[in-house]
A tleap script that builds the chain and sets N, CA, C and O, in Angstrom:
source leaprc.protein.ff14SB
mol = sequence {
  NMET ASP VAL ASP ILE TYR GLY HIE VAL ASN
  ASN VAL GLN TYR LEU SER PHE PHE ASP THR
  ALA VAL ASN GLY TRP TYR VAL ASP ASN GLY
  ILE LEU ASP PRO ARG THR GLY ALA GLU VAL
  PHE LEU VAL VAL GLU THR GLY CYS HIE TYR
  PHE SER GLU LEU THR PHE PRO SER THR VAL
  SER ALA GLY LEU ARG ILE GLU LYS LEU GLY
  SER SER SER VAL VAL PHE ARG ILE GLY LEU
  PHE ALA GLY LYS GLU ASP GLN THR ALA ALA
  HIE GLY ARG PHE VAL HIE VAL LEU VAL ASP
  ARG GLU THR ARG ARG PRO VAL HIE ILE PRO
  GLY GLU THR ARG SER ILE LEU THR SER LEU
  LEU CALA
}
set mol.1.N position { -14.810 73.896 26.289 }
set mol.1.CA position { -13.780 72.800 26.655 }
set mol.1.C position { -14.378 71.369 25.827 }
set mol.1.O position { -13.768 70.539 25.152 }
set mol.2.N position { -15.591 71.458 26.131 }
set mol.2.CA position { -16.214 70.081 25.289 }
set mol.2.C position { -16.362 70.010 24.497 }
set mol.2.O position { -16.658 68.907 24.040 }
set mol.3.N position { -16.240 71.602 23.349 }
set mol.3.CA position { -16.060 70.987 22.120 }
set mol.3.C position { -14.904 71.515 21.357 }
set mol.3.O position { -14.109 72.188 22.013 }
set mol.4.N position { -14.652 71.336 20.074 }
set mol.4.CA position { -13.018 71.957 19.939 }
set mol.4.C position { -13.655 72.835 18.725 }
set mol.4.O position { -14.733 73.428 18.675 }
set mol.5.N position { -12.676 72.719 17.823 }
set mol.5.CA position { -12.958 74.351 16.991 }
set mol.5.C position { -14.004 73.616 15.801 }
set mol.5.O position { -14.832 74.213 15.114 }
set mol.6.N position { -13.735 72.326 15.788 }
set mol.6.CA position { -14.369 71.863 14.013 }
set mol.6.C position { -15.832 71.592 14.864 }
set mol.6.O position { -16.523 70.681 14.409 }
set mol.7.N position { -16.279 72.212 15.893 }
set mol.7.CA position { -17.689 71.994 16.317 }
set mol.7.C position { -18.078 70.621 16.687 }
set mol.7.O position { -19.234 70.304 16.969 }
set mol.8.N position { -17.217 69.933 16.677 }
set mol.8.CA position { -17.972 68.051 17.416 }
set mol.8.C position { -17.233 68.161 19.325 }
set mol.8.O position { -16.524 69.074 19.747 }
set mol.9.N position { -17.542 67.364 19.837 }
set mol.9.CA position { -16.706 66.793 21.157 }
set mol.9.C position { -15.694 66.666 20.955 }
set mol.9.O position { -15.327 66.041 19.960 }
set mol.10.N position { -14.760 67.266 21.911 }
set mol.10.CA position { -13.182 66.878 21.763 }
set mol.10.C position { -13.163 65.693 22.164 }
set mol.10.O position { -13.924 65.001 22.841 }
set mol.11.N position { -11.703 65.466 21.404 }
set mol.11.CA position { -11.282 63.627 21.561 }
set mol.11.C position { -11.597 63.230 23.156 }
set mol.11.O position { -12.382 62.332 23.460 }
set mol.12.N position { -10.862 64.040 24.123 }
set mol.12.CA position { -10.719 64.075 25.655 }
set mol.12.C position { -12.023 63.507 26.227 }
set mol.12.O position { -12.290 62.470 26.835 }
set mol.13.N position { -12.543 64.271 25.925 }
set mol.13.CA position { -14.085 63.749 25.909 }
set mol.13.C position { -14.778 62.356 25.864 }
set mol.13.O position { -15.634 61.871 26.604 }
set mol.14.N position { -14.323 62.001 25.075 }
set mol.14.CA position { -14.768 59.816 24.613 }
set mol.14.C position { -14.046 59.564 26.050 }
set mol.14.O position { -14.874 59.210 26.889 }
set mol.15.N position { -12.819 59.648 26.513 }
set mol.15.CA position { -12.459 58.834 27.572 }
set mol.15.C position { -13.096 59.696 28.861 }
set mol.15.O position { -12.502 59.499 29.921 }
set mol.16.N position { -13.917 60.371 28.896 }
set mol.16.CA position { -14.523 61.040 30.482 }
set mol.16.C position { -15.929 60.308 30.154 }
set mol.16.O position { -16.609 59.904 31.097 }
set mol.17.N position { -16.437 60.108 28.597 }
set mol.17.CA position { -17.454 59.258 28.954 }
set mol.17.C position { -17.108 57.457 29.083 }
set mol.17.O position { -17.725 56.690 29.822 }
set mol.18.N position { -16.020 57.094 28.195 }
set mol.18.CA position { -15.947 55.899 29.228 }
set mol.18.C position { -15.688 55.869 30.553 }
set mol.18.O position { -16.110 54.832 31.064 }
set mol.19.N position { -15.177 56.578 31.278 }
set mol.19.CA position { -14.877 56.413 32.670 }
set mol.19.C position { -16.043 56.403 33.140 }
set mol.19.O position { -16.247 55.388 33.806 }
set mol.20.N position { -17.242 57.374 33.059 }
set mol.20.CA position { -18.645 58.007 34.040 }
set mol.20.C position { -19.429 56.577 33.294 }
set mol.20.O position { -20.196 56.040 34.093 }
set mol.21.N position { -19.359 55.803 31.760 }
set mol.21.CA position { -20.109 55.060 31.919 }
set mol.21.C position { -19.273 53.737 32.449 }
set mol.21.O position { -19.967 52.819 32.011 }
set mol.22.N position { -18.250 53.178 33.098 }
set mol.22.CA position { -18.029 52.342 33.714 }
set mol.22.C position { -17.970 52.335 35.023 }
set mol.22.O position { -18.467 51.412 35.667 }
set mol.23.N position { -17.027 53.909 35.895 }
set mol.23.CA position { -17.325 53.435 37.560 }
set mol.23.C position { -19.009 53.646 38.121 }
set mol.23.O position { -19.463 53.429 39.245 }
set mol.24.N position { -19.827 54.233 36.671 }
set mol.24.CA position { -21.737 53.988 37.630 }
set mol.24.C position { -21.959 52.948 37.252 }
set mol.24.O position { -23.104 52.711 37.638 }
set mol.25.N position { -21.497 51.907 36.579 }
set mol.25.CA position { -21.761 50.797 36.106 }
set mol.25.C position { -21.210 49.999 37.823 }
set mol.25.O position { -21.995 49.607 38.687 }
set mol.26.N position { -20.308 49.971 37.867 }
set mol.26.CA position { -19.750 49.713 39.126 }
set mol.26.C position { -20.743 50.230 40.339 }
set mol.26.O position { -21.427 49.499 41.056 }
set mol.27.N position { -20.649 51.757 40.395 }
set mol.27.CA position { -21.620 52.068 41.140 }
set mol.27.C position { -23.432 51.395 41.577 }
set mol.27.O position { -24.113 51.037 42.538 }
set mol.28.N position { -23.473 51.527 40.465 }
set mol.28.CA position { -24.919 51.105 40.063 }
set mol.28.C position { -25.292 49.485 40.479 }
set mol.28.O position { -26.230 48.970 41.087 }
set mol.29.N position { -24.304 49.066 39.955 }
set mol.29.CA position { -24.219 47.030 40.537 }
set mol.29.C position { -23.668 46.828 42.185 }
set mol.29.O position { -24.096 45.899 42.869 }
set mol.30.N position { -22.828 47.665 42.626 }
set mol.30.CA position { -22.759 47.949 44.349 }
set mol.30.C position { -20.821 47.626 44.470 }
set mol.30.O position { -20.027 47.351 45.370 }
set mol.31.N position { -20.777 47.818 43.292 }
set mol.31.CA position { -19.316 47.279 43.128 }
set mol.31.C position { -18.100 48.043 43.866 }
set mol.31.O position { -17.159 47.537 44.478 }
set mol.32.N position { -18.322 49.096 43.686 }
set mol.32.CA position { -17.607 50.330 43.752 }
set mol.32.C position { -18.304 51.243 44.630 }
set mol.32.O position { -19.324 51.633 44.060 }
set mol.33.N position { -18.151 51.835 45.989 }
set mol.33.CA position { -17.935 52.902 46.968 }
set mol.33.C position { -16.503 53.990 46.526 }
set mol.33.O position { -15.370 53.756 46.947 }
set mol.34.N position { -16.819 55.103 45.671 }
set mol.34.CA position { -15.470 55.696 45.258 }
set mol.34.C position { -14.771 56.509 46.419 }
set mol.34.O position { -13.559 56.721 46.384 }
set mol.35.N position { -15.413 56.867 47.240 }
set mol.35.CA position { -15.247 57.941 48.531 }
set mol.35.C position { -15.273 56.958 49.952 }
set mol.35.O position { -15.623 57.473 51.014 }
set mol.36.N position { -14.899 55.588 49.894 }
set mol.36.CA position { -14.725 55.016 51.179 }
set mol.36.C position { -14.581 53.680 51.123 }
set mol.36.O position { -14.111 53.127 52.118 }
set mol.37.N position { -14.928 52.931 50.033 }
set mol.37.CA position { -14.588 51.477 49.755 }
set mol.37.C position { -12.798 51.808 50.204 }
set mol.37.O position { -12.088 52.813 50.174 }
set mol.38.N position { -12.590 50.334 50.615 }
set mol.38.CA position { -11.088 49.478 50.855 }
set mol.38.C position { -10.479 49.791 49.676 }
set mol.38.O position { -9.436 50.440 49.749 }
set mol.39.N position { -10.936 49.445 48.509 }
set mol.39.CA position { -10.288 49.133 47.395 }
set mol.39.C position { -10.820 50.197 45.814 }
set mol.39.O position { -11.713 51.039 45.902 }
set mol.40.N position { -10.348 50.018 44.992 }
set mol.40.CA position { -10.915 51.461 44.524 }
set mol.40.C position { -9.933 50.848 42.971 }
set mol.40.O position { -8.789 50.410 43.090 }
set mol.41.N position { -10.717 50.949 41.493 }
set mol.41.CA position { -10.679 50.405 40.699 }
set mol.41.C position { -9.466 51.600 39.964 }
set mol.41.O position { -9.601 52.755 40.367 }
set mol.42.N position { -8.344 51.348 38.947 }
set mol.42.CA position { -7.060 51.783 38.920 }
set mol.42.C position { -7.206 52.085 37.022 }
set mol.42.O position { -7.147 50.950 36.550 }
set mol.43.N position { -7.311 52.767 36.230 }
set mol.43.CA position { -7.232 52.976 35.069 }
set mol.43.C position { -5.722 52.736 34.723 }
set mol.43.O position { -4.835 53.489 35.126 }
set mol.44.N position { -5.457 51.438 33.811 }
set mol.44.CA position { -4.153 51.313 33.395 }
set mol.44.C position { -3.757 51.500 32.085 }
set mol.44.O position { -2.618 51.440 31.622 }
set mol.45.N position { -5.114 51.801 31.367 }
set mol.45.CA position { -4.208 51.491 29.848 }
set mol.45.C position { -6.070 52.119 29.440 }
set mol.45.O position { -7.043 51.946 30.174 }
set mol.46.N position { -6.061 52.793 28.166 }
set mol.46.CA position { -7.035 53.144 27.192 }
set mol.46.C position { -7.212 52.685 25.864 }
set mol.46.O position { -6.867 51.581 25.445 }
set mol.47.N position { -7.647 53.391 25.362 }
set mol.47.CA position { -7.699 53.503 23.130 }
set mol.47.C position { -8.905 53.777 23.221 }
set mol.47.O position { -9.691 53.425 24.100 }
set mol.48.N position { -9.155 54.657 21.971 }
set mol.48.CA position { -10.445 54.450 20.912 }
set mol.48.C position { -9.933 54.622 19.904 }
set mol.48.O position { -8.983 55.218 19.396 }
set mol.49.N position { -10.860 53.886 19.640 }
set mol.49.CA position { -11.449 54.225 17.928 }
set mol.49.C position { -12.260 54.946 17.508 }
set mol.49.O position { -13.351 54.631 17.984 }
set mol.50.N position { -12.351 56.036 16.645 }
set mol.50.CA position { -13.647 57.338 16.305 }
set mol.50.C position { -14.330 56.860 14.676 }
set mol.50.O position { -13.885 56.542 13.573 }
set mol.51.N position { -15.704 57.049 15.350 }
set mol.51.CA position { -15.925 56.686 13.607 }
set mol.51.C position { -16.549 57.103 12.699 }
set mol.51.O position { -16.525 56.869 11.490 }
set mol.52.N position { -17.411 58.061 13.625 }
set mol.52.CA position { -18.530 59.267 13.434 }
set mol.52.C position { -18.156 60.222 14.124 }
set mol.52.O position { -17.001 60.099 14.531 }
set mol.53.N position { -18.659 61.101 14.409 }
set mol.53.CA position { -18.304 62.843 15.073 }
set mol.53.C position { -19.510 62.445 16.107 }
set mol.53.O position { -20.472 61.800 15.690 }
set mol.54.N position { -19.420 62.834 17.392 }
set mol.54.CA position { -20.278 63.384 18.672 }
set mol.54.C position { -20.173 64.631 18.834 }
set mol.54.O position { -19.290 65.328 19.335 }
set mol.55.N position { -21.484 64.929 18.210 }
set mol.55.CA position { -21.788 66.679 18.534 }
set mol.55.C position { -22.557 67.024 19.964 }
set mol.55.O position { -23.124 66.191 20.671 }
set mol.56.N position { -22.431 68.600 20.251 }
set mol.56.CA position { -22.859 68.950 21.088 }
set mol.56.C position { -24.439 69.578 20.747 }
set mol.56.O position { -24.327 70.048 19.615 }
set mol.57.N position { -25.236 69.699 21.014 }
set mol.57.CA position { -25.976 68.918 22.533 }
set mol.57.C position { -26.390 67.893 22.321 }
set mol.57.O position { -27.274 67.506 23.085 }
set mol.58.N position { -25.975 67.019 21.248 }
set mol.58.CA position { -26.664 65.526 21.039 }
set mol.58.C position { -26.501 64.744 22.494 }
set mol.58.O position { -25.636 65.137 23.277 }
set mol.59.N position { -27.512 63.426 22.890 }
set mol.59.CA position { -27.106 62.656 24.292 }
set mol.59.C position { -26.379 61.824 23.133 }
set mol.59.O position { -26.386 61.674 21.911 }
set mol.60.N position { -25.694 61.341 24.393 }
set mol.60.CA position { -24.720 59.918 24.279 }
set mol.60.C position { -24.780 59.226 25.092 }
set mol.60.O position { -24.579 59.448 26.286 }
set mol.61.N position { -25.237 57.704 24.285 }
set mol.61.CA position { -25.434 56.713 25.669 }
set mol.61.C position { -23.585 55.625 25.308 }
set mol.61.O position { -22.622 55.746 24.550 }
set mol.62.N position { -23.907 54.930 26.106 }
set mol.62.CA position { -22.918 54.016 26.199 }
set mol.62.C position { -23.412 52.581 26.537 }
set mol.62.O position { -24.358 52.196 27.225 }
set mol.63.N position { -22.149 51.697 25.594 }
set mol.63.CA position { -22.571 50.183 25.731 }
set mol.63.C position { -21.485 49.708 26.568 }
set mol.63.O position { -20.523 50.459 26.731 }
set mol.64.N position { -21.502 48.523 27.143 }
set mol.64.CA position { -20.175 48.509 27.970 }
set mol.64.C position { -20.084 46.365 27.960 }
set mol.64.O position { -20.940 45.492 28.106 }
set mol.65.N position { -19.211 46.355 27.813 }
set mol.65.CA position { -19.182 44.613 27.913 }
set mol.65.C position { -17.707 44.278 28.650 }
set mol.65.O position { -16.881 45.108 29.031 }
set mol.66.N position { -17.634 42.981 28.727 }
set mol.66.CA position { -16.059 43.017 29.580 }
set mol.66.C position { -15.440 41.450 28.500 }
set mol.66.O position { -15.843 40.320 28.222 }
set mol.67.N position { -14.170 42.407 28.186 }
set mol.67.CA position { -13.682 41.278 27.475 }
set mol.67.C position { -12.745 40.006 28.291 }
set mol.67.O position { -12.476 38.818 28.107 }
set mol.68.N position { -12.556 40.715 28.948 }
set mol.68.CA position { -11.563 39.962 29.657 }
set mol.68.C position { -11.638 39.961 31.228 }
set mol.68.O position { -12.163 41.028 31.547 }
set mol.69.N position { -11.323 39.180 32.400 }
set mol.69.CA position { -11.967 38.834 33.612 }
set mol.69.C position { -10.192 38.135 34.206 }
set mol.69.O position { -9.971 36.924 34.180 }
set mol.70.N position { -8.947 39.339 34.773 }
set mol.70.CA position { -8.190 38.806 35.161 }
set mol.70.C position { -8.316 38.338 37.333 }
set mol.70.O position { -9.236 38.319 38.150 }
set mol.71.N position { -7.503 38.186 37.357 }
set mol.71.CA position { -7.109 37.892 38.853 }
set mol.71.C position { -7.397 39.493 39.518 }
set mol.71.O position { -7.982 39.681 40.585 }
set mol.72.N position { -7.016 40.242 38.905 }
set mol.72.CA position { -7.170 41.892 39.761 }
set mol.72.C position { -7.601 42.620 38.457 }
set mol.72.O position { -8.159 43.676 38.755 }
set mol.73.N position { -7.537 42.420 37.122 }
set mol.73.CA position { -7.714 43.378 36.294 }
set mol.73.C position { -9.138 43.192 35.472 }
set mol.73.O position { -9.437 42.012 35.287 }
set mol.74.N position { -10.140 44.257 34.908 }
set mol.74.CA position { -10.803 43.523 34.153 }
set mol.74.C position { -10.818 44.245 32.794 }
set mol.74.O position { -11.333 45.351 32.959 }
set mol.75.N position { -10.421 44.031 31.411 }
set mol.75.CA position { -10.732 44.985 30.394 }
set mol.75.C position { -11.860 45.057 29.655 }
set mol.75.O position { -12.292 44.048 29.099 }
set mol.76.N position { -12.416 46.135 29.566 }
set mol.76.CA position { -13.837 46.736 29.169 }
set mol.76.C position { -13.764 47.005 28.012 }
set mol.76.O position { -12.688 47.533 27.730 }
set mol.77.N position { -14.685 46.832 26.891 }
set mol.77.CA position { -14.952 47.755 25.653 }
set mol.77.C position { -16.182 48.085 26.093 }
set mol.77.O position { -17.026 47.566 26.823 }
set mol.78.N position { -16.048 49.323 25.316 }
set mol.78.CA position { -17.083 50.301 25.577 }
set mol.78.C position { -17.567 51.549 24.023 }
set mol.78.O position { -16.825 52.182 23.271 }
set mol.79.N position { -18.875 51.468 24.075 }
set mol.79.CA position { -19.446 51.928 22.541 }
set mol.79.C position { -19.724 52.593 23.320 }
set mol.79.O position { -20.041 52.400 24.494 }
set mol.80.N position { -19.570 54.007 22.348 }
set mol.80.CA position { -20.460 55.300 22.464 }
set mol.80.C position { -21.037 55.641 21.561 }
set mol.80.O position { -20.458 55.734 20.479 }
set mol.81.N position { -22.418 55.953 21.700 }
set mol.81.CA position { -23.991 55.990 20.485 }
set mol.81.C position { -24.071 57.886 20.646 }
set mol.81.O position { -23.712 58.495 21.653 }
set mol.82.N position { -24.587 58.476 19.473 }
set mol.82.CA position { -24.875 59.532 19.293 }
set mol.82.C position { -26.652 59.915 19.322 }
set mol.82.O position { -27.330 59.608 18.341 }
set mol.83.N position { -26.934 60.216 19.855 }
set mol.83.CA position { -28.466 59.912 20.324 }
set mol.83.C position { -29.295 58.979 19.937 }
set mol.83.O position { -29.073 57.996 20.645 }
set mol.84.N position { -30.175 58.752 19.152 }
set mol.84.CA position { -30.555 57.443 19.309 }
set mol.84.C position { -30.125 56.388 18.013 }
set mol.84.O position { -30.765 55.384 17.697 }
set mol.85.N position { -28.630 56.981 17.226 }
set mol.85.CA position { -27.664 55.955 16.280 }
set mol.85.C position { -28.104 54.216 16.765 }
set mol.85.O position { -28.568 53.946 17.873 }
set mol.86.N position { -27.920 53.515 16.022 }
set mol.86.CA position { -27.257 52.337 16.009 }
set mol.86.C position { -26.055 51.748 16.102 }
set mol.86.O position { -25.628 50.792 16.750 }
set mol.87.N position { -25.520 52.616 15.215 }
set mol.87.CA position { -24.054 52.426 15.080 }
set mol.87.C position { -23.299 53.248 15.869 }
set mol.87.O position { -23.590 54.439 15.976 }
set mol.88.N position { -22.492 52.828 16.357 }
set mol.88.CA position { -21.536 53.204 17.561 }
set mol.88.C position { -20.784 54.410 16.741 }
set mol.88.O position { -20.568 54.424 15.529 }
set mol.89.N position { -20.392 55.555 17.830 }
set mol.89.CA position { -19.294 56.491 16.833 }
set mol.89.C position { -18.452 56.545 17.415 }
set mol.89.O position { -17.900 57.641 17.320 }
set mol.90.N position { -17.721 55.484 18.416 }
set mol.90.CA position { -16.410 55.463 19.145 }
set mol.90.C position { -16.612 53.843 19.484 }
set mol.90.O position { -17.661 53.209 19.602 }
set mol.91.N position { -15.686 53.551 19.560 }
set mol.91.CA position { -15.612 52.083 20.370 }
set mol.91.C position { -13.977 52.490 21.249 }
set mol.91.O position { -12.964 52.935 20.711 }
set mol.92.N position { -14.177 52.162 22.698 }
set mol.92.CA position { -13.308 52.123 23.708 }
set mol.92.C position { -12.455 50.620 24.429 }
set mol.92.O position { -12.881 49.474 24.292 }
set mol.93.N position { -11.119 51.025 25.234 }
set mol.93.CA position { -11.153 50.051 25.855 }
set mol.93.C position { -10.470 50.680 26.843 }
set mol.93.O position { -9.510 51.438 26.702 }
set mol.94.N position { -11.040 50.312 27.930 }
set mol.94.CA position { -10.578 50.394 29.226 }
set mol.94.C position { -9.895 49.441 30.513 }
set mol.94.O position { -10.451 48.740 31.359 }
set mol.95.N position { -8.974 49.632 30.353 }
set mol.95.CA position { -8.144 48.053 31.604 }
set mol.95.C position { -7.843 48.864 33.282 }
set mol.95.O position { -6.937 49.547 33.758 }
set mol.96.N position { -9.298 48.269 33.822 }
set mol.96.CA position { -8.822 48.632 35.479 }
set mol.96.C position { -8.374 47.254 36.080 }
set mol.96.O position { -8.570 46.072 35.800 }
set mol.97.N position { -7.552 48.079 37.211 }
set mol.97.CA position { -6.931 46.908 37.994 }
set mol.97.C position { -7.497 47.319 39.388 }
set mol.97.O position { -7.205 48.460 39.745 }
set mol.98.N position { -8.372 46.461 40.356 }
set mol.98.CA position { -8.204 46.817 41.879 }
set mol.98.C position { -7.182 46.968 42.749 }
set mol.98.O position { -6.274 46.141 42.831 }
set mol.99.N position { -7.243 47.932 43.397 }
set mol.99.CA position { -6.483 48.192 44.059 }
set mol.99.C position { -6.721 48.614 45.522 }
set mol.99.O position { -7.658 49.315 45.903 }
set mol.100.N position { -5.963 48.209 46.117 }
set mol.100.CA position { -6.625 48.868 47.875 }
set mol.100.C position { -6.295 50.217 47.951 }
set mol.100.O position { -5.149 50.626 47.763 }
set mol.101.N position { -6.881 50.655 48.116 }
set mol.101.CA position { -7.124 52.439 48.310 }
set mol.101.C position { -5.638 53.004 48.425 }
set mol.101.O position { -5.024 53.495 47.477 }
set mol.102.N position { -4.954 52.809 50.237 }
set mol.102.CA position { -4.046 52.727 51.226 }
set mol.102.C position { -2.853 52.818 50.178 }
set mol.102.O position { -2.386 53.824 49.644 }
set mol.103.N position { -2.400 51.137 49.996 }
set mol.103.CA position { -0.772 50.539 49.188 }
set mol.103.C position { -0.820 51.091 47.917 }
set mol.103.O position { 0.222 51.549 47.449 }
set mol.104.N position { -2.066 51.134 47.142 }
set mol.104.CA position { -2.255 51.104 45.480 }
set mol.104.C position { -2.155 49.740 45.406 }
set mol.104.O position { -2.526 49.557 44.247 }
set mol.105.N position { -1.957 48.878 45.763 }
set mol.105.CA position { -1.261 47.753 45.430 }
set mol.105.C position { -2.288 46.933 44.712 }
set mol.105.O position { -3.438 47.176 45.078 }
set mol.106.N position { -2.121 45.740 43.492 }
set mol.106.CA position { -3.192 45.091 43.645 }
set mol.106.C position { -3.458 44.253 44.412 }
set mol.106.O position { -2.775 43.617 45.216 }
set mol.107.N position { -4.977 44.249 44.035 }
set mol.107.CA position { -5.831 43.100 44.988 }
set mol.107.C position { -6.578 41.924 43.912 }
set mol.107.O position { -6.771 42.130 42.714 }
set mol.108.N position { -6.981 40.508 44.741 }
set mol.108.CA position { -7.863 40.189 44.159 }
set mol.108.C position { -9.401 40.488 44.252 }
set mol.108.O position { -10.190 40.568 45.193 }
set mol.109.N position { -9.500 40.618 42.911 }
set mol.109.CA position { -10.840 40.529 42.951 }
set mol.109.C position { -11.587 39.629 43.204 }
set mol.109.O position { -11.448 38.555 42.618 }
set mol.110.N position { -13.210 39.932 44.734 }
set mol.110.CA position { -13.461 39.520 45.133 }
set mol.110.C position { -14.290 38.669 44.514 }
set mol.110.O position { -14.591 39.044 43.381 }
set mol.111.N position { -14.895 37.381 44.950 }
set mol.111.CA position { -15.826 36.616 44.905 }
set mol.111.C position { -17.252 37.119 44.152 }
set mol.111.O position { -17.618 36.675 43.064 }
set mol.112.N position { -17.983 38.128 44.934 }
set mol.112.CA position { -18.977 38.457 44.695 }
set mol.112.C position { -18.911 39.363 44.321 }
set mol.112.O position { -19.891 40.075 44.539 }
set mol.113.N position { -17.857 39.923 43.588 }
set mol.113.CA position { -17.806 40.765 42.344 }
set mol.113.C position { -17.098 40.818 41.449 }
set mol.113.O position { -16.916 41.833 40.778 }
set mol.114.N position { -16.587 39.782 41.277 }
set mol.114.CA position { -16.353 38.427 40.441 }
set mol.114.C position { -17.828 38.446 39.998 }
set mol.114.O position { -18.125 39.199 39.071 }
set mol.115.N position { -19.004 37.510 40.707 }
set mol.115.CA position { -19.895 37.323 40.046 }
set mol.115.C position { -20.583 38.099 39.153 }
set mol.115.O position { -20.918 37.829 38.000 }
set mol.116.N position { -20.854 39.617 40.145 }
set mol.116.CA position { -21.240 40.891 39.077 }
set mol.116.C position { -20.533 41.240 37.650 }
set mol.116.O position { -21.157 41.753 36.721 }
set mol.117.N position { -18.949 40.846 37.586 }
set mol.117.CA position { -18.611 41.161 36.909 }
set mol.117.C position { -18.684 40.337 35.347 }
set mol.117.O position { -18.490 40.782 34.216 }
set mol.118.N position { -18.980 39.210 35.736 }
set mol.118.CA position { -19.310 38.101 34.739 }
set mol.118.C position { -19.915 37.980 33.592 }
set mol.118.O position { -19.753 37.547 32.451 }
set mol.119.N position { -21.134 38.829 34.690 }
set mol.119.CA position { -22.570 39.297 33.427 }
set mol.119.C position { -22.406 39.869 32.433 }
set mol.119.O position { -23.023 39.844 31.368 }
set mol.120.N position { -21.354 40.536 32.840 }
set mol.120.CA position { -20.965 41.636 30.823 }
set mol.120.C position { -19.704 40.956 30.494 }
set mol.120.O position { -18.804 41.534 29.885 }
set mol.121.N position { -19.599 39.288 31.033 }
set mol.121.CA position { -18.297 39.204 30.012 }
set mol.121.C position { -18.927 39.034 28.518 }
set mol.121.O position { -20.135 39.034 28.281 }
set mol.122.N position { -17.710 38.866 27.390 }
set mol.122.CA position { -18.701 39.126 26.369 }
set mol.122.C position { -18.360 37.558 25.961 }
set mol.122.O position { -18.938 37.027 25.014 }
savepdb mol mol.pdb
quit
């Protein structure tokens, strides 16, 4: 499933890499508890521009920055890198909205979370 008939990583996996990079960063920085947190971030928009192939079993790494921080939304830019390459294989855009876990309605990003997020502002 990860590798398509052309021998490179399937396009859908790029979005999975974006999701893993962003949510991993949230968890590492204490912003998100995906199992029990009162709020969660939901993806409301994605996009990807491809520049070169990612191939299996190459290691993939990601770089993150925040393009825009709204009252309840965050726009991430993600760069995916193959192995030790210094040029990105793909650029992604991920828009997250912070919502109440139960109601799924947007909530304002709290001050402490906002402060942590600003560390990645471009």
